[in-house]
Amino acid sequence: MSEGQIELLRGTLDMLVLKVVALGPSHGYAIAQRLQQISKDFFRVHQGSLYPALHRLEDRRWLQAEWKESETGREAKFYSLTKKGRRQMDAEVVNWERLCNAVGLVLRTPEKES
Amino acid sequence: MSEGQIELLRGTLDMLVLKVVALGPSHGYAIAQRLQQISKDFFRVHQGSLYPALHRLEDRRWLQAEWKESETGREAKFYSLTKKGRRQMDAEVVNWERLCNAVGLVLRTPEKES
DNA sequence: GGAATATATGTCGACTTCCTAGGTATAACC
DNA sequence: GGTTATACCTAGGAAGTCGACATATATTCC
């Protein structure tokens, strides 16, 4: 019943989706499940966030889509990472790490003792 | 001339501002400067982000404001952390750390080798 | 005296991204 | 026949950030 974070940090979803797709081509529904599993139930992507995000990433040519039969024998839209998408992912990961460091600097600044 | 990140990650500014104010009461202009210094020039808060954020935090009673004379001898609006603000800050820090761990889990998942 | 810069606060509209809530459809299971 | 899981989608609203603009004072330099 752990509810994870209240709301996804805006701007991180693209990177996370790109990363999951980099693990292997996958369709929307499965991407959300993988993300939830890998993050140990922390990230729960709502469909209203996921599908617009996938369309966004496809529009930007970071993902490309193809209809295929899924594991369950049903038609699903499989996304795979383009070269441009991989570059973007790498850039976002680097930026994420720099951001974490910067936040860390702020959080670890000690308050003065009286 | 390093330009820092393109855009602040939405949702992190509140925590950062609360943290900086926790270091000691300060006014808007100085808060932005401190944030930039502490983060080694990574965070550059735009005025159009900063002042709305400060008003937001004040509305939520996480900060309280008082007009005082600044170091330069001019009137400035000094913000200080309320008890409620400290609780909020602590909660946001905990959440941030959990989020970082979750993102880390995703980013460190290895891709299959062929 | 005048111009530029730093200090200090603020607002407005555009933009992006996320959520809630709804919708469609198929397949499996009871 | 009803429920659950799978699988896709959209519309409207809320929230936060940005860029641009506006205002005013103090200092510094020419």
GROMACS .gro file of C-alpha atoms (C1' of nucleotides) in nm:
model
  288
    1MET     CA    1   0.000   0.000   0.000
    2SER     CA    2   0.300   0.231  -0.021
    3GLU     CA    3   0.194   0.512  -0.245
    4GLY     CA    4   0.529   0.624  -0.382
    5GLN     CA    5   0.581   0.992  -0.448
    6ILE     CA    6   0.281   1.220  -0.474
    7GLU     CA    7   0.358   1.344  -0.820
    8LEU     CA    8   0.632   1.269  -1.065
    9LEU     CA    9   0.902   1.531  -1.070
   10ARG     CA   10   0.825   1.719  -1.385
   11GLY     CA   11   1.091   1.669  -1.644
   12THR     CA   12   1.220   1.334  -1.524
   13LEU     CA   13   0.968   1.114  -1.699
   14ASP     CA   14   1.127   1.152  -2.042
   15MET     CA   15   1.463   1.037  -1.914
   16LEU     CA   16   1.314   0.743  -1.729
   17VAL     CA   17   1.112   0.629  -2.028
   18LEU     CA   18   1.412   0.659  -2.259
   19LYS     CA   19   1.617   0.458  -2.016
   20VAL     CA   20   1.358   0.182  -1.988
   21VAL     CA   21   1.321   0.162  -2.364
   22ALA     CA   22   1.699   0.142  -2.390
   23LEU     CA   23   1.674  -0.186  -2.199
   24GLY     CA   24   1.487  -0.323  -2.495
   25PRO     CA   25   1.198  -0.223  -2.724
   26SER     CA   26   0.870  -0.223  -2.539
   27HIS     CA   27   0.515  -0.097  -2.554
   28GLY     CA   28   0.356   0.165  -2.333
   29TYR     CA   29   0.182  -0.059  -2.090
   30ALA     CA   30   0.493  -0.269  -2.035
   31ILE     CA   31   0.713   0.038  -2.000
   32ALA     CA   32   0.504   0.158  -1.710
   33GLN     CA   33   0.520  -0.183  -1.545
   34ARG     CA   34   0.895  -0.211  -1.587
   35LEU     CA   35   0.946   0.134  -1.446
   36GLN     CA   36   0.741   0.045  -1.143
   37GLN     CA   37   0.922  -0.283  -1.091
   38ILE     CA   38   1.273  -0.147  -1.137
   39SER     CA   39   1.207   0.145  -0.903
   40LYS     CA   40   1.067  -0.093  -0.642
   41ASP     CA   41   0.720   0.051  -0.668
   42PHE     CA   42   0.827   0.413  -0.635
   43PHE     CA   43   0.735   0.531  -0.983
   44ARG     CA   44   0.377   0.474  -1.080
   45VAL     CA   45   0.319   0.635  -1.412
   46HIS     CA   46  -0.039   0.728  -1.485
   47GLN     CA   47  -0.165   0.657  -1.832
   48GLY     CA   48  -0.254   1.021  -1.870
   49SER     CA   49   0.115   1.101  -1.826
   50LEU     CA   50   0.261   0.805  -2.007
   51TYR     CA   51   0.089   0.815  -2.343
   52PRO     CA   52   0.132   1.186  -2.403
   53ALA     CA   53   0.497   1.140  -2.305
   54LEU     CA   54   0.543   0.859  -2.556
   55HIS     CA   55   0.386   1.068  -2.831
   56ARG     CA   56   0.608   1.358  -2.735
   57LEU     CA   57   0.919   1.142  -2.752
   58GLU     CA   58   0.812   1.001  -3.086
   59ASP     CA   59   0.743   1.349  -3.225
   60ARG     CA   60   1.096   1.449  -3.128
   61ARG     CA   61   1.236   1.141  -3.299
   62TRP     CA   62   1.381   1.005  -2.978
   63LEU     CA   63   1.163   0.698  -3.004
   64GLN     CA   64   1.022   0.518  -3.305
   65ALA     CA   65   0.710   0.309  -3.294
   66GLU     CA   66   0.599  -0.009  -3.463
   67TRP     CA   67   0.281  -0.215  -3.418
   68LYS     CA   68   0.358  -0.571  -3.324
   69GLU     CA   69   0.213  -0.862  -3.143
   70SER     CA   70   0.286  -0.849  -2.773
   71GLU     CA   71   0.373  -1.136  -2.538
   72THR     CA   72   0.005  -1.187  -2.474
   73GLY     CA   73  -0.073  -1.222  -2.841
   74ARG     CA   74  -0.235  -0.883  -2.878
   75GLU     CA   75  -0.140  -0.589  -3.094
   76ALA     CA   76   0.069  -0.328  -2.917
   77LYS     CA   77   0.279  -0.032  -3.017
   78PHE     CA   78   0.644  -0.114  -2.959
   79TYR     CA   79   0.882   0.172  -2.907
   80SER     CA   80   1.254   0.157  -2.966
   81LEU     CA   81   1.530   0.408  -2.910
   82THR     CA   82   1.668   0.602  -3.206
   83LYS     CA   83   2.025   0.725  -3.228
   84LYS     CA   84   1.898   1.071  -3.153
   85GLY     CA   85   1.711   0.926  -2.859
   86ARG     CA   86   2.022   0.767  -2.718
   87ARG     CA   87   2.213   1.091  -2.744
   88GLN     CA   88   1.928   1.268  -2.571
   89MET     CA   89   1.915   1.006  -2.298
   90ASP     CA   90   2.286   1.030  -2.235
   91ALA     CA   91   2.263   1.408  -2.217
   92GLU     CA   92   1.973   1.390  -1.973
   93VAL     CA   93   2.155   1.144  -1.752
   94VAL     CA   94   2.460   1.368  -1.738
   95ASN     CA   95   2.239   1.663  -1.656
   96TRP     CA   96   2.058   1.464  -1.390
   97GLU     CA   97   2.386   1.377  -1.222
   98ARG     CA   98   2.501   1.736  -1.227
   99LEU     CA   99   2.168   1.840  -1.086
  100CYS     CA  100   2.191   1.584  -0.806
  101ASN     CA  101   2.534   1.710  -0.716
  102ALA     CA  102   2.412   2.068  -0.709
  103VAL     CA  103   2.113   1.979  -0.491
  104GLY     CA  104   2.348   1.781  -0.269
  105LEU     CA  105   2.567   2.086  -0.223
  106VAL     CA  106   2.269   2.286  -0.104
  107LEU     CA  107   2.124   2.015   0.119
  108ARG     CA  108   2.457   1.941   0.283
  109THR     CA  109   2.537   2.302   0.368
  110PRO     CA  110   2.533   2.307   0.746
  111GLU     CA  111   2.321   2.554   0.941
  112LYS     CA  112   2.508   2.768   1.186
  113GLU     CA  113   2.500   2.654   1.547
  114SER     CA  114   2.399   2.929   1.786
  115MET     CA  115   3.023   3.131  -1.888
  116SER     CA  116   2.880   2.793  -1.794
  117GLU     CA  117   2.509   2.824  -1.826
  118GLY     CA  118   2.394   2.573  -1.567
  119GLN     CA  119   2.088   2.362  -1.638
  120ILE     CA  120   1.842   2.473  -1.902
  121GLU     CA  121   1.545   2.487  -1.671
  122LEU     CA  122   1.502   2.426  -1.303
  123LEU     CA  123   1.347   2.091  -1.231
  124ARG     CA  124   0.992   2.176  -1.148
  125GLY     CA  125   0.917   2.113  -0.786
  126THR     CA  126   1.269   2.144  -0.651
  127LEU     CA  127   1.276   2.520  -0.612
  128ASP     CA  128   1.060   2.523  -0.299
  129MET     CA  129   1.290   2.281  -0.121
  130LEU     CA  130   1.600   2.471  -0.223
  131VAL     CA  131   1.460   2.805  -0.112
  132LEU     CA  132   1.343   2.661   0.221
  133LYS     CA  133   1.688   2.516   0.274
  134VAL     CA  134   1.864   2.842   0.198
  135VAL     CA  135   1.634   3.035   0.428
  136ALA     CA  136   1.702   2.775   0.697
  137LEU     CA  137   2.065   2.889   0.686
  138GLY     CA  138   1.944   3.223   0.813
  139PRO     CA  139   1.670   3.478   0.733
  140SER     CA  140   1.730   3.644   0.403
  141HIS     CA  141   1.561   3.848   0.133
  142GLY     CA  142   1.478   3.737  -0.219
  143TYR     CA  143   1.769   3.885  -0.401
  144ALA     CA  144   2.016   3.742  -0.150
  145ILE     CA  145   1.847   3.402  -0.153
  146ALA     CA  146   1.905   3.375  -0.526
  147GLN     CA  147   2.268   3.476  -0.487
  148ARG     CA  148   2.330   3.229  -0.207
  149LEU     CA  149   2.169   2.952  -0.404
  150GLN     CA  150   2.392   3.029  -0.698
  151GLN     CA  151   2.704   3.043  -0.484
  152ILE     CA  152   2.635   2.729  -0.282
  153SER     CA  153   2.553   2.530  -0.595
  154LYS     CA  154   2.873   2.652  -0.760
  155ASP     CA  155   2.684   2.845  -1.024
  156PHE     CA  156   2.453   2.562  -1.121
  157PHE     CA  157   2.127   2.711  -0.999
  158ARG     CA  158   2.043   3.047  -1.144
  159VAL     CA  159   1.700   3.140  -1.027
  160HIS     CA  160   1.518   3.381  -1.250
  161GLN     CA  161   1.326   3.659  -1.087
  162GLY     CA  162   1.012   3.542  -1.260
  163SER     CA  163   1.051   3.210  -1.079
  164LEU     CA  164   1.185   3.336  -0.749
  165TYR     CA  165   0.932   3.594  -0.644
  166PRO     CA  166   0.624   3.388  -0.723
  167ALA     CA  167   0.788   3.103  -0.530
  168LEU     CA  168   0.847   3.322  -0.228
  169HIS     CA  169   0.487   3.441  -0.232
  170ARG     CA  170   0.371   3.083  -0.265
  171LEU     CA  171   0.579   2.974   0.033
  172GLU     CA  172   0.454   3.265   0.236
  173ASP     CA  173   0.091   3.188   0.147
  174ARG     CA  174   0.144   2.833   0.272
  175ARG     CA  175   0.292   2.964   0.596
  176TRP     CA  176   0.624   2.797   0.533
  177LEU     CA  177   0.797   3.132   0.531
  178GLN     CA  178   0.715   3.455   0.706
  179ALA     CA  179   0.820   3.794   0.580
  180GLU     CA  180   0.932   4.114   0.742
  181TRP     CA  181   1.054   4.438   0.588
  182LYS     CA  182   1.393   4.534   0.719
  183GLU     CA  183   1.700   4.721   0.622
  184SER     CA  184   1.940   4.506   0.423
  185GLU     CA  185   2.319   4.497   0.444
  186THR     CA  186   2.333   4.770   0.183
  187GLY     CA  187   2.111   5.002   0.384
  188ARG     CA  188   1.804   4.953   0.167
  189GLU     CA  189   1.464   4.816   0.251
  190ALA     CA  190   1.422   4.448   0.170
  191LYS     CA  191   1.173   4.177   0.254
  192PHE     CA  192   1.339   3.929   0.486
  193TYR     CA  193   1.201   3.578   0.494
  194SER     CA  194   1.242   3.335   0.779
  195LEU     CA  195   1.142   2.973   0.822
  196THR     CA  196   0.833   2.890   1.027
  197LYS     CA  197   0.793   2.567   1.223
  198LYS     CA  198   0.558   2.448   0.956
  199GLY     CA  199   0.818   2.543   0.698
  200ARG     CA  200   1.084   2.338   0.870
  201ARG     CA  201   0.859   2.034   0.880
  202GLN     CA  202   0.785   2.083   0.513
  203MET     CA  203   1.150   2.117   0.431
  204ASP     CA  204   1.240   1.801   0.619
  205ALA     CA  205   0.964   1.613   0.441
  206GLU     CA  206   1.078   1.739   0.103
  207VAL     CA  207   1.437   1.642   0.172
  208VAL     CA  208   1.332   1.289   0.269
  209ASN     CA  209   1.122   1.266  -0.044
  210TRP     CA  210   1.406   1.398  -0.256
  211GLU     CA  211   1.639   1.129  -0.125
  212ARG     CA  212   1.387   0.857  -0.193
  213LEU     CA  213   1.338   0.996  -0.541
  214CYS     CA  214   1.711   0.999  -0.606
  215ASN     CA  215   1.737   0.639  -0.498
  216ALA     CA  216   1.451   0.541  -0.727
  217VAL     CA  217   1.602   0.724  -1.023
  218GLY     CA  218   1.934   0.563  -0.940
  219LEU     CA  219   1.777   0.220  -0.955
  220VAL     CA  220   1.650   0.291  -1.303
  221LEU     CA  221   1.968   0.452  -1.432
  222ARG     CA  222   2.190   0.177  -1.298
  223THR     CA  223   1.989  -0.107  -1.450
  224PRO     CA  224   2.229  -0.256  -1.702
  225GLU     CA  225   2.135  -0.303  -2.066
  226LYS     CA  226   2.170  -0.653  -2.198
  227GLU     CA  227   2.487  -0.727  -2.388
  228SER     CA  228   2.422  -0.893  -2.721
  229DG     C1'  229   2.556   6.624  -1.438
  230DG     C1'  230   2.468   6.184  -1.680
  231DA     C1'  231   2.512   5.687  -1.787
  232DA     C1'  232   2.571   5.237  -1.651
  233DT     C1'  233   2.557   4.886  -1.315
  234DA     C1'  234   2.404   4.653  -0.898
  235DT     C1'  235   2.050   4.605  -0.573
  236DA     C1'  236   1.571   4.495  -0.483
  237DT     C1'  237   1.085   4.387  -0.580
  238DG     C1'  238   0.721   4.264  -0.861
  239DT     C1'  239   0.372   4.116  -1.264
  240DC     C1'  240   0.212   3.908  -1.698
  241DG     C1'  241   0.146   3.575  -2.061
  242DA     C1'  242   0.325   3.173  -2.282
  243DC     C1'  243   0.468   2.716  -2.240
  244DT     C1'  244   0.535   2.255  -2.067
  245DT     C1'  245   0.420   1.871  -1.807
  246DC     C1'  246   0.154   1.626  -1.504
  247DC     C1'  247  -0.298   1.457  -1.308
  248DT     C1'  248  -0.785   1.324  -1.298
  249DA     C1'  249  -1.131   1.146  -1.529
  250DG     C1'  250  -1.320   0.975  -1.888
  251DG     C1'  251  -1.340   0.667  -2.321
  252DT     C1'  252  -1.262   0.226  -2.641
  253DA     C1'  253  -1.158  -0.259  -2.707
  254DT     C1'  254  -1.000  -0.749  -2.644
  255DA     C1'  255  -0.900  -1.167  -2.371
  256DA     C1'  256  -0.912  -1.460  -1.971
  257DC     C1'  257  -1.143  -1.625  -1.580
  258DC     C1'  258  -1.513  -1.730  -1.268
  259DG     C1'  259  -2.266  -1.228  -1.764
  260DG     C1'  260  -1.939  -0.967  -1.472
  261DT     C1'  261  -1.479  -0.870  -1.331
  262DT     C1'  262  -1.004  -0.812  -1.400
  263DA     C1'  263  -0.595  -0.746  -1.681
  264DT     C1'  264  -0.416  -0.582  -2.094
  265DA     C1'  265  -0.364  -0.209  -2.425
  266DC     C1'  266  -0.450   0.222  -2.636
  267DC     C1'  267  -0.613   0.713  -2.628
  268DT     C1'  268  -0.791   1.221  -2.525
  269DA     C1'  269  -0.965   1.640  -2.293
  270DG     C1'  270  -0.950   1.977  -1.939
  271DG     C1'  271  -0.738   2.170  -1.557
  272DA     C1'  272  -0.366   2.274  -1.226
  273DA     C1'  273   0.089   2.398  -1.131
  274DG     C1'  274   0.547   2.581  -1.193
  275DT     C1'  275   0.904   2.792  -1.478
  276DC     C1'  276   1.058   3.122  -1.819
  277DG     C1'  277   1.124   3.550  -2.074
  278DA     C1'  278   1.014   4.002  -2.086
  279DC     C1'  279   0.885   4.389  -1.884
  280DA     C1'  280   0.822   4.750  -1.516
  281DT     C1'  281   0.973   5.020  -1.109
  282DA     C1'  282   1.295   5.239  -0.789
  283DT     C1'  283   1.725   5.351  -0.529
  284DA     C1'  284   2.235   5.358  -0.461
  285DT     C1'  285   2.688   5.348  -0.631
  286DT     C1'  286   3.044   5.408  -0.960
  287DC     C1'  287   3.260   5.597  -1.346
  288DC     C1'  288   3.319   5.936  -1.702
   0.00000   0.00000   0.00000
